[in-house]
Amino acid sequence: MVVFRISLLFILYFTEIPRSVGADDAEVKEGEPLGQPTDWFKTREMWRAKNYNYTNKSNVSEPLRLVIIHDTDSQRCHRFILCASEMRLLQSYYHSNFQYDIPYNFLIGGDGRVYEGRGWNVAGAHTNGYNRCSLGLAFIGDYRDDWPCCTVVTELQQQRAQLLLEEGVKLGHLSPNFHVLGAKDLRNPRGPGTNLYRAIKGWSNYDHENLYKNLTCEEIEQL
């Protein structure tokens, strides 16, 4: 009887583990329902981030009026296990070379999931001069049209970006009248890549007038 019970436990263990991993690692298809928060949002714990003493939360002035879009200029990913690995590689790169954590507040993978970087109410390190008064949102991959291995932004990724930003407004982290800009609209001469930049320019909250260029955070807060 003891042997039977032990054998049964082994069978249950090795049949349940692949099922749970497969469900979490399944590729998210375009057109699928957005699902529950755990389906589309992955916390730092879920992608196994290392914790560093990297910034001061009190430096952020919320609600924020500006969201700055980047791409990571790195490998693309289309499965959770690969996107989580890419997140850890990015974190390791920034910690080794710049002695700080991953610079973006949130990132979006090719699997259509949102990955928590520094999170809400934390100053990023993504756009010099604007970190304290903006949210940094990066898309994992290289989105240049002229690059052989370029990543193409999907409709699902854009849906998830809007879902995240709507959540930010509900939670009071973003102003209801926030604007979106690409990093190249402000200080970064390259990012985001061409096809991602073209996509965000079609968003209803994109700032076509570029109201924030050359303004300080103090001036932005007074708008």
PDB file of C-alpha atoms in Angstrom:
ATOM      1  CA  MET A   1       0.000   0.000   0.000  1.00  0.00           C
ATOM      2  CA  VAL A   2       2.837   2.398   0.836  1.00  0.00           C
ATOM      3  CA  VAL A   3       4.546   1.624  -2.467  1.00  0.00           C
ATOM      4  CA  PHE A   4       1.256   2.181  -4.303  1.00  0.00           C
ATOM      5  CA  ARG A   5       0.729   5.591  -2.672  1.00  0.00           C
ATOM      6  CA  ILE A   6       4.278   6.701  -3.493  1.00  0.00           C
ATOM      7  CA  SER A   7       3.863   5.577  -7.092  1.00  0.00           C
ATOM      8  CA  LEU A   8       0.572   7.470  -7.342  1.00  0.00           C
ATOM      9  CA  LEU A   9       2.190  10.660  -6.032  1.00  0.00           C
ATOM     10  CA  PHE A  10       4.950  10.405  -8.633  1.00  0.00           C
ATOM     11  CA  ILE A  11       2.424   9.910 -11.415  1.00  0.00           C
ATOM     12  CA  LEU A  12       0.382  12.915 -10.309  1.00  0.00           C
ATOM     13  CA  TYR A  13       3.474  15.086  -9.935  1.00  0.00           C
ATOM     14  CA  PHE A  14       4.950  14.350 -13.358  1.00  0.00           C
ATOM     15  CA  THR A  15       1.627  14.696 -15.168  1.00  0.00           C
ATOM     16  CA  GLU A  16       0.657  17.960 -13.463  1.00  0.00           C
ATOM     17  CA  ILE A  17       3.971  19.791 -13.926  1.00  0.00           C
ATOM     18  CA  PRO A  18       3.995  19.655 -17.748  1.00  0.00           C
ATOM     19  CA  ARG A  19       0.360  20.699 -17.812  1.00  0.00           C
ATOM     20  CA  SER A  20       0.969  23.815 -15.707  1.00  0.00           C
ATOM     21  CA  VAL A  21       4.159  24.782 -17.551  1.00  0.00           C
ATOM     22  CA  GLY A  22       2.521  24.274 -20.921  1.00  0.00           C
ATOM     23  CA  ALA A  23      -0.433  26.472 -19.964  1.00  0.00           C
ATOM     24  CA  ASP A  24       1.845  29.286 -18.823  1.00  0.00           C
ATOM     25  CA  ASP A  25       4.210  28.971 -21.756  1.00  0.00           C
ATOM     26  CA  ALA A  26       1.552  28.724 -24.463  1.00  0.00           C
ATOM     27  CA  GLU A  27       1.876  31.358 -27.163  1.00  0.00           C
ATOM     28  CA  VAL A  28      -0.811  34.030 -26.965  1.00  0.00           C
ATOM     29  CA  LYS A  29      -2.587  34.315 -30.308  1.00  0.00           C
ATOM     30  CA  GLU A  30      -3.778  37.537 -31.905  1.00  0.00           C
ATOM     31  CA  GLY A  31      -7.525  37.959 -31.594  1.00  0.00           C
ATOM     32  CA  GLU A  32      -7.765  35.925 -28.394  1.00  0.00           C
ATOM     33  CA  PRO A  33      -9.615  37.450 -25.426  1.00  0.00           C
ATOM     34  CA  LEU A  34      -7.399  39.466 -23.121  1.00  0.00           C
ATOM     35  CA  GLY A  35      -8.136  37.048 -20.313  1.00  0.00           C
ATOM     36  CA  GLN A  36      -7.481  37.354 -16.617  1.00  0.00           C
ATOM     37  CA  PRO A  37      -4.722  39.597 -15.217  1.00  0.00           C
ATOM     38  CA  THR A  38      -2.462  36.601 -14.528  1.00  0.00           C
ATOM     39  CA  ASP A  39      -2.684  35.650 -18.208  1.00  0.00           C
ATOM     40  CA  TRP A  40      -1.402  38.922 -19.614  1.00  0.00           C
ATOM     41  CA  PHE A  41       0.640  40.449 -16.759  1.00  0.00           C
ATOM     42  CA  LYS A  42       3.833  38.933 -15.383  1.00  0.00           C
ATOM     43  CA  THR A  43       5.287  40.310 -12.158  1.00  0.00           C
ATOM     44  CA  ARG A  44       8.994  40.490 -11.364  1.00  0.00           C
ATOM     45  CA  GLU A  45       8.624  37.349  -9.279  1.00  0.00           C
ATOM     46  CA  MET A  46       7.083  35.493 -12.221  1.00  0.00           C
ATOM     47  CA  TRP A  47      10.013  36.197 -14.558  1.00  0.00           C
ATOM     48  CA  ARG A  48      12.449  35.645 -11.668  1.00  0.00           C
ATOM     49  CA  ALA A  49      13.949  39.115 -11.480  1.00  0.00           C
ATOM     50  CA  LYS A  50      16.805  39.850  -9.141  1.00  0.00           C
ATOM     51  CA  ASN A  51      16.128  42.623  -6.654  1.00  0.00           C
ATOM     52  CA  TYR A  52      18.480  45.599  -6.529  1.00  0.00           C
ATOM     53  CA  ASN A  53      18.385  48.826  -4.556  1.00  0.00           C
ATOM     54  CA  TYR A  54      18.090  50.805  -7.764  1.00  0.00           C
ATOM     55  CA  THR A  55      15.970  53.904  -7.351  1.00  0.00           C
ATOM     56  CA  ASN A  56      13.975  56.153  -5.047  1.00  0.00           C
ATOM     57  CA  LYS A  57      10.217  55.872  -5.324  1.00  0.00           C
ATOM     58  CA  SER A  58       9.689  59.281  -3.730  1.00  0.00           C
ATOM     59  CA  ASN A  59      11.264  60.936  -6.792  1.00  0.00           C
ATOM     60  CA  VAL A  60       8.242  60.153  -8.982  1.00  0.00           C
ATOM     61  CA  SER A  61       5.598  62.826  -9.410  1.00  0.00           C
ATOM     62  CA  GLU A  62       2.248  61.107 -10.026  1.00  0.00           C
ATOM     63  CA  PRO A  63      -0.089  61.076 -11.794  1.00  0.00           C
ATOM     64  CA  LEU A  64       2.268  61.078 -14.770  1.00  0.00           C
ATOM     65  CA  ARG A  65       1.376  62.922 -17.961  1.00  0.00           C
ATOM     66  CA  LEU A  66       3.913  61.326 -20.266  1.00  0.00           C
ATOM     67  CA  VAL A  67       4.507  57.745 -21.488  1.00  0.00           C
ATOM     68  CA  ILE A  68       7.705  57.189 -23.477  1.00  0.00           C
ATOM     69  CA  ILE A  69       7.908  54.210 -25.833  1.00  0.00           C
ATOM     70  CA  HIS A  70      11.162  52.330 -26.489  1.00  0.00           C
ATOM     71  CA  ASP A  71      12.271  49.046 -27.936  1.00  0.00           C
ATOM     72  CA  THR A  72      14.982  46.985 -26.279  1.00  0.00           C
ATOM     73  CA  ASP A  73      17.106  46.492 -29.430  1.00  0.00           C
ATOM     74  CA  SER A  74      17.473  42.842 -28.429  1.00  0.00           C
ATOM     75  CA  GLN A  75      16.256  39.378 -29.403  1.00  0.00           C
ATOM     76  CA  ARG A  76      12.541  38.954 -30.065  1.00  0.00           C
ATOM     77  CA  CYS A  77      10.532  36.383 -28.129  1.00  0.00           C
ATOM     78  CA  HIS A  78       7.164  34.699 -28.689  1.00  0.00           C
ATOM     79  CA  ARG A  79       6.829  32.378 -25.677  1.00  0.00           C
ATOM     80  CA  PHE A  80       6.751  33.132 -21.980  1.00  0.00           C
ATOM     81  CA  ILE A  81       9.816  31.031 -21.190  1.00  0.00           C
ATOM     82  CA  LEU A  82      11.844  32.913 -23.832  1.00  0.00           C
ATOM     83  CA  CYS A  83      10.523  36.363 -22.898  1.00  0.00           C
ATOM     84  CA  ALA A  84      11.268  35.710 -19.223  1.00  0.00           C
ATOM     85  CA  SER A  85      14.788  34.654 -20.197  1.00  0.00           C
ATOM     86  CA  GLU A  86      15.199  37.819 -22.284  1.00  0.00           C
ATOM     87  CA  MET A  87      14.046  39.906 -19.314  1.00  0.00           C
ATOM     88  CA  ARG A  88      16.718  38.333 -17.126  1.00  0.00           C
ATOM     89  CA  LEU A  89      19.368  38.917 -19.798  1.00  0.00           C
ATOM     90  CA  LEU A  90      18.365  42.576 -20.089  1.00  0.00           C
ATOM     91  CA  GLN A  91      18.435  43.006 -16.328  1.00  0.00           C
ATOM     92  CA  SER A  92      21.865  41.389 -16.103  1.00  0.00           C
ATOM     93  CA  TYR A  93      23.193  43.591 -18.922  1.00  0.00           C
ATOM     94  CA  TYR A  94      22.113  46.851 -17.293  1.00  0.00           C
ATOM     95  CA  HIS A  95      23.284  45.776 -13.857  1.00  0.00           C
ATOM     96  CA  SER A  96      26.714  44.683 -15.150  1.00  0.00           C
ATOM     97  CA  ASN A  97      27.324  47.698 -17.393  1.00  0.00           C
ATOM     98  CA  PHE A  98      25.521  50.541 -15.613  1.00  0.00           C
ATOM     99  CA  GLN A  99      25.051  49.264 -12.050  1.00  0.00           C
ATOM    100  CA  TYR A 100      21.273  49.665 -12.051  1.00  0.00           C
ATOM    101  CA  ASP A 101      18.201  47.559 -12.651  1.00  0.00           C
ATOM    102  CA  ILE A 102      16.315  47.173 -15.916  1.00  0.00           C
ATOM    103  CA  PRO A 103      15.551  50.802 -16.862  1.00  0.00           C
ATOM    104  CA  TYR A 104      11.937  50.518 -18.038  1.00  0.00           C
ATOM    105  CA  ASN A 105       8.827  50.501 -15.889  1.00  0.00           C
ATOM    106  CA  PHE A 106       7.136  47.842 -18.022  1.00  0.00           C
ATOM    107  CA  LEU A 107       7.974  45.795 -21.108  1.00  0.00           C
ATOM    108  CA  ILE A 108       5.827  43.970 -23.656  1.00  0.00           C
ATOM    109  CA  GLY A 109       6.952  40.685 -25.161  1.00  0.00           C
ATOM    110  CA  GLY A 110       6.179  39.181 -28.516  1.00  0.00           C
ATOM    111  CA  ASP A 111       3.987  36.706 -26.636  1.00  0.00           C
ATOM    112  CA  GLY A 112       1.566  39.571 -25.958  1.00  0.00           C
ATOM    113  CA  ARG A 113       2.260  39.728 -22.239  1.00  0.00           C
ATOM    114  CA  VAL A 114       3.202  42.730 -20.117  1.00  0.00           C
ATOM    115  CA  TYR A 115       6.303  42.223 -17.965  1.00  0.00           C
ATOM    116  CA  GLU A 116       6.871  44.284 -14.844  1.00  0.00           C
ATOM    117  CA  GLY A 117      10.216  46.097 -14.970  1.00  0.00           C
ATOM    118  CA  ARG A 118      10.575  48.734 -12.264  1.00  0.00           C
ATOM    119  CA  GLY A 119       6.808  48.926 -11.937  1.00  0.00           C
ATOM    120  CA  TRP A 120       4.501  51.769 -10.959  1.00  0.00           C
ATOM    121  CA  ASN A 121       5.601  54.725  -8.872  1.00  0.00           C
ATOM    122  CA  VAL A 122       9.310  54.142  -9.558  1.00  0.00           C
ATOM    123  CA  ALA A 123      11.582  56.457 -11.542  1.00  0.00           C
ATOM    124  CA  GLY A 124      13.054  54.743 -14.595  1.00  0.00           C
ATOM    125  CA  ALA A 125      16.426  55.197 -16.318  1.00  0.00           C
ATOM    126  CA  HIS A 126      15.296  55.203 -19.940  1.00  0.00           C
ATOM    127  CA  THR A 127      15.173  58.830 -21.174  1.00  0.00           C
ATOM    128  CA  ASN A 128      17.608  61.348 -19.731  1.00  0.00           C
ATOM    129  CA  GLY A 129      15.835  64.410 -18.374  1.00  0.00           C
ATOM    130  CA  TYR A 130      12.381  62.777 -18.316  1.00  0.00           C
ATOM    131  CA  ASN A 131      12.735  59.774 -16.018  1.00  0.00           C
ATOM    132  CA  ARG A 132      11.156  61.392 -12.970  1.00  0.00           C
ATOM    133  CA  CYS A 133       8.053  62.567 -14.820  1.00  0.00           C
ATOM    134  CA  SER A 134       7.349  59.780 -17.299  1.00  0.00           C
ATOM    135  CA  LEU A 135       6.540  56.101 -17.582  1.00  0.00           C
ATOM    136  CA  GLY A 136       8.994  54.069 -19.663  1.00  0.00           C
ATOM    137  CA  LEU A 137       7.296  51.357 -21.723  1.00  0.00           C
ATOM    138  CA  ALA A 138       9.515  49.144 -23.889  1.00  0.00           C
ATOM    139  CA  PHE A 139       8.701  46.479 -26.468  1.00  0.00           C
ATOM    140  CA  ILE A 140      11.080  43.517 -26.410  1.00  0.00           C
ATOM    141  CA  GLY A 141      12.918  43.193 -29.736  1.00  0.00           C
ATOM    142  CA  ASP A 142      14.398  45.274 -32.539  1.00  0.00           C
ATOM    143  CA  TYR A 143      11.666  46.986 -34.569  1.00  0.00           C
ATOM    144  CA  ARG A 144      13.708  48.585 -37.370  1.00  0.00           C
ATOM    145  CA  ASP A 145      12.227  47.939 -40.815  1.00  0.00           C
ATOM    146  CA  ASP A 146      15.674  47.935 -42.431  1.00  0.00           C
ATOM    147  CA  TRP A 147      17.090  45.248 -40.136  1.00  0.00           C
ATOM    148  CA  PRO A 148      17.083  41.617 -41.406  1.00  0.00           C
ATOM    149  CA  CYS A 149      15.948  40.211 -38.057  1.00  0.00           C
ATOM    150  CA  CYS A 150      13.535  43.026 -37.239  1.00  0.00           C
ATOM    151  CA  THR A 151      10.554  42.405 -34.999  1.00  0.00           C
ATOM    152  CA  VAL A 152       7.102  43.372 -36.253  1.00  0.00           C
ATOM    153  CA  VAL A 153       4.787  44.877 -33.648  1.00  0.00           C
ATOM    154  CA  THR A 154       1.503  42.975 -33.407  1.00  0.00           C
ATOM    155  CA  GLU A 155      -2.030  44.120 -32.755  1.00  0.00           C
ATOM    156  CA  LEU A 156      -2.076  42.026 -29.581  1.00  0.00           C
ATOM    157  CA  GLN A 157       0.988  43.813 -28.227  1.00  0.00           C
ATOM    158  CA  GLN A 158      -0.707  47.149 -28.864  1.00  0.00           C
ATOM    159  CA  GLN A 159      -3.909  45.957 -27.167  1.00  0.00           C
ATOM    160  CA  ARG A 160      -1.944  44.915 -24.115  1.00  0.00           C
ATOM    161  CA  ALA A 161      -0.112  48.240 -24.030  1.00  0.00           C
ATOM    162  CA  GLN A 162      -3.430  50.080 -23.991  1.00  0.00           C
ATOM    163  CA  LEU A 163      -4.745  47.715 -21.316  1.00  0.00           C
ATOM    164  CA  LEU A 164      -1.742  48.501 -19.117  1.00  0.00           C
ATOM    165  CA  LEU A 165      -2.109  52.254 -19.624  1.00  0.00           C
ATOM    166  CA  GLU A 166      -5.835  52.109 -18.859  1.00  0.00           C
ATOM    167  CA  GLU A 167      -4.968  50.271 -15.654  1.00  0.00           C
ATOM    168  CA  GLY A 168      -2.461  53.009 -14.815  1.00  0.00           C
ATOM    169  CA  VAL A 169      -5.181  55.647 -15.109  1.00  0.00           C
ATOM    170  CA  LYS A 170      -7.574  53.614 -12.932  1.00  0.00           C
ATOM    171  CA  LEU A 171      -4.916  53.209 -10.246  1.00  0.00           C
ATOM    172  CA  GLY A 172      -4.025  56.909 -10.303  1.00  0.00           C
ATOM    173  CA  HIS A 173      -0.495  56.449 -11.639  1.00  0.00           C
ATOM    174  CA  LEU A 174      -1.255  58.098 -14.985  1.00  0.00           C
ATOM    175  CA  SER A 175      -3.198  61.264 -15.675  1.00  0.00           C
ATOM    176  CA  PRO A 176      -6.452  60.682 -17.615  1.00  0.00           C
ATOM    177  CA  ASN A 177      -5.003  63.137 -20.161  1.00  0.00           C
ATOM    178  CA  PHE A 178      -1.616  61.447 -20.531  1.00  0.00           C
ATOM    179  CA  HIS A 179       0.253  61.525 -23.838  1.00  0.00           C
ATOM    180  CA  VAL A 180       2.417  58.950 -25.587  1.00  0.00           C
ATOM    181  CA  LEU A 181       5.670  59.750 -27.405  1.00  0.00           C
ATOM    182  CA  GLY A 182       8.510  57.736 -28.882  1.00  0.00           C
ATOM    183  CA  ALA A 183      11.935  58.112 -27.307  1.00  0.00           C
ATOM    184  CA  LYS A 184      13.178  59.602 -30.593  1.00  0.00           C
ATOM    185  CA  ASP A 185      10.654  62.445 -30.185  1.00  0.00           C
ATOM    186  CA  LEU A 186      12.604  63.631 -27.136  1.00  0.00           C
ATOM    187  CA  ARG A 187      16.234  62.672 -26.576  1.00  0.00           C
ATOM    188  CA  ASN A 188      16.942  59.215 -28.021  1.00  0.00           C
ATOM    189  CA  PRO A 189      17.849  59.516 -31.732  1.00  0.00           C
ATOM    190  CA  ARG A 190      17.036  55.900 -32.646  1.00  0.00           C
ATOM    191  CA  GLY A 191      14.291  54.249 -30.633  1.00  0.00           C
ATOM    192  CA  PRO A 192      11.789  52.982 -31.081  1.00  0.00           C
ATOM    193  CA  GLY A 193      12.313  51.167 -34.381  1.00  0.00           C
ATOM    194  CA  THR A 194      10.471  52.272 -37.491  1.00  0.00           C
ATOM    195  CA  ASN A 195       7.533  49.883 -37.520  1.00  0.00           C
ATOM    196  CA  LEU A 196       6.841  50.306 -33.795  1.00  0.00           C
ATOM    197  CA  TYR A 197       7.152  54.078 -34.085  1.00  0.00           C
ATOM    198  CA  ARG A 198       4.725  54.077 -37.000  1.00  0.00           C
ATOM    199  CA  ALA A 199       2.248  52.028 -34.941  1.00  0.00           C
ATOM    200  CA  ILE A 200       2.239  54.281 -31.871  1.00  0.00           C
ATOM    201  CA  LYS A 201       1.702  57.347 -34.037  1.00  0.00           C
ATOM    202  CA  GLY A 202      -1.713  55.864 -34.789  1.00  0.00           C
ATOM    203  CA  TRP A 203      -2.681  55.681 -31.113  1.00  0.00           C
ATOM    204  CA  SER A 204      -5.349  58.148 -30.014  1.00  0.00           C
ATOM    205  CA  ASN A 205      -3.172  59.430 -27.174  1.00  0.00           C
ATOM    206  CA  TYR A 206      -0.026  60.004 -29.256  1.00  0.00           C
ATOM    207  CA  ASP A 207       1.219  63.593 -28.933  1.00  0.00           C
ATOM    208  CA  HIS A 208       1.493  64.752 -32.553  1.00  0.00           C
ATOM    209  CA  GLU A 209       2.283  68.290 -31.413  1.00  0.00           C
ATOM    210  CA  ASN A 210       5.227  67.116 -29.277  1.00  0.00           C
ATOM    211  CA  LEU A 211       4.252  69.361 -26.390  1.00  0.00           C
ATOM    212  CA  TYR A 212       6.916  68.002 -24.056  1.00  0.00           C
ATOM    213  CA  LYS A 213      10.104  68.388 -26.078  1.00  0.00           C
ATOM    214  CA  ASN A 214      12.728  70.604 -24.383  1.00  0.00           C
ATOM    215  CA  LEU A 215      10.566  70.951 -21.259  1.00  0.00           C
ATOM    216  CA  THR A 216      11.895  70.099 -17.807  1.00  0.00           C
ATOM    217  CA  CYS A 217       9.980  67.809 -15.474  1.00  0.00           C
ATOM    218  CA  GLU A 218       9.054  70.852 -13.401  1.00  0.00           C
ATOM    219  CA  GLU A 219       7.552  72.513 -16.473  1.00  0.00           C
ATOM    220  CA  ILE A 220       5.714  69.323 -17.470  1.00  0.00           C
ATOM    221  CA  GLU A 221       4.166  69.086 -14.016  1.00  0.00           C
ATOM    222  CA  GLN A 222       2.736  72.559 -14.440  1.00  0.00           C
ATOM    223  CA  LEU A 223       0.926  71.770 -17.704  1.00  0.00           C
TER     224      LEU A 223
END
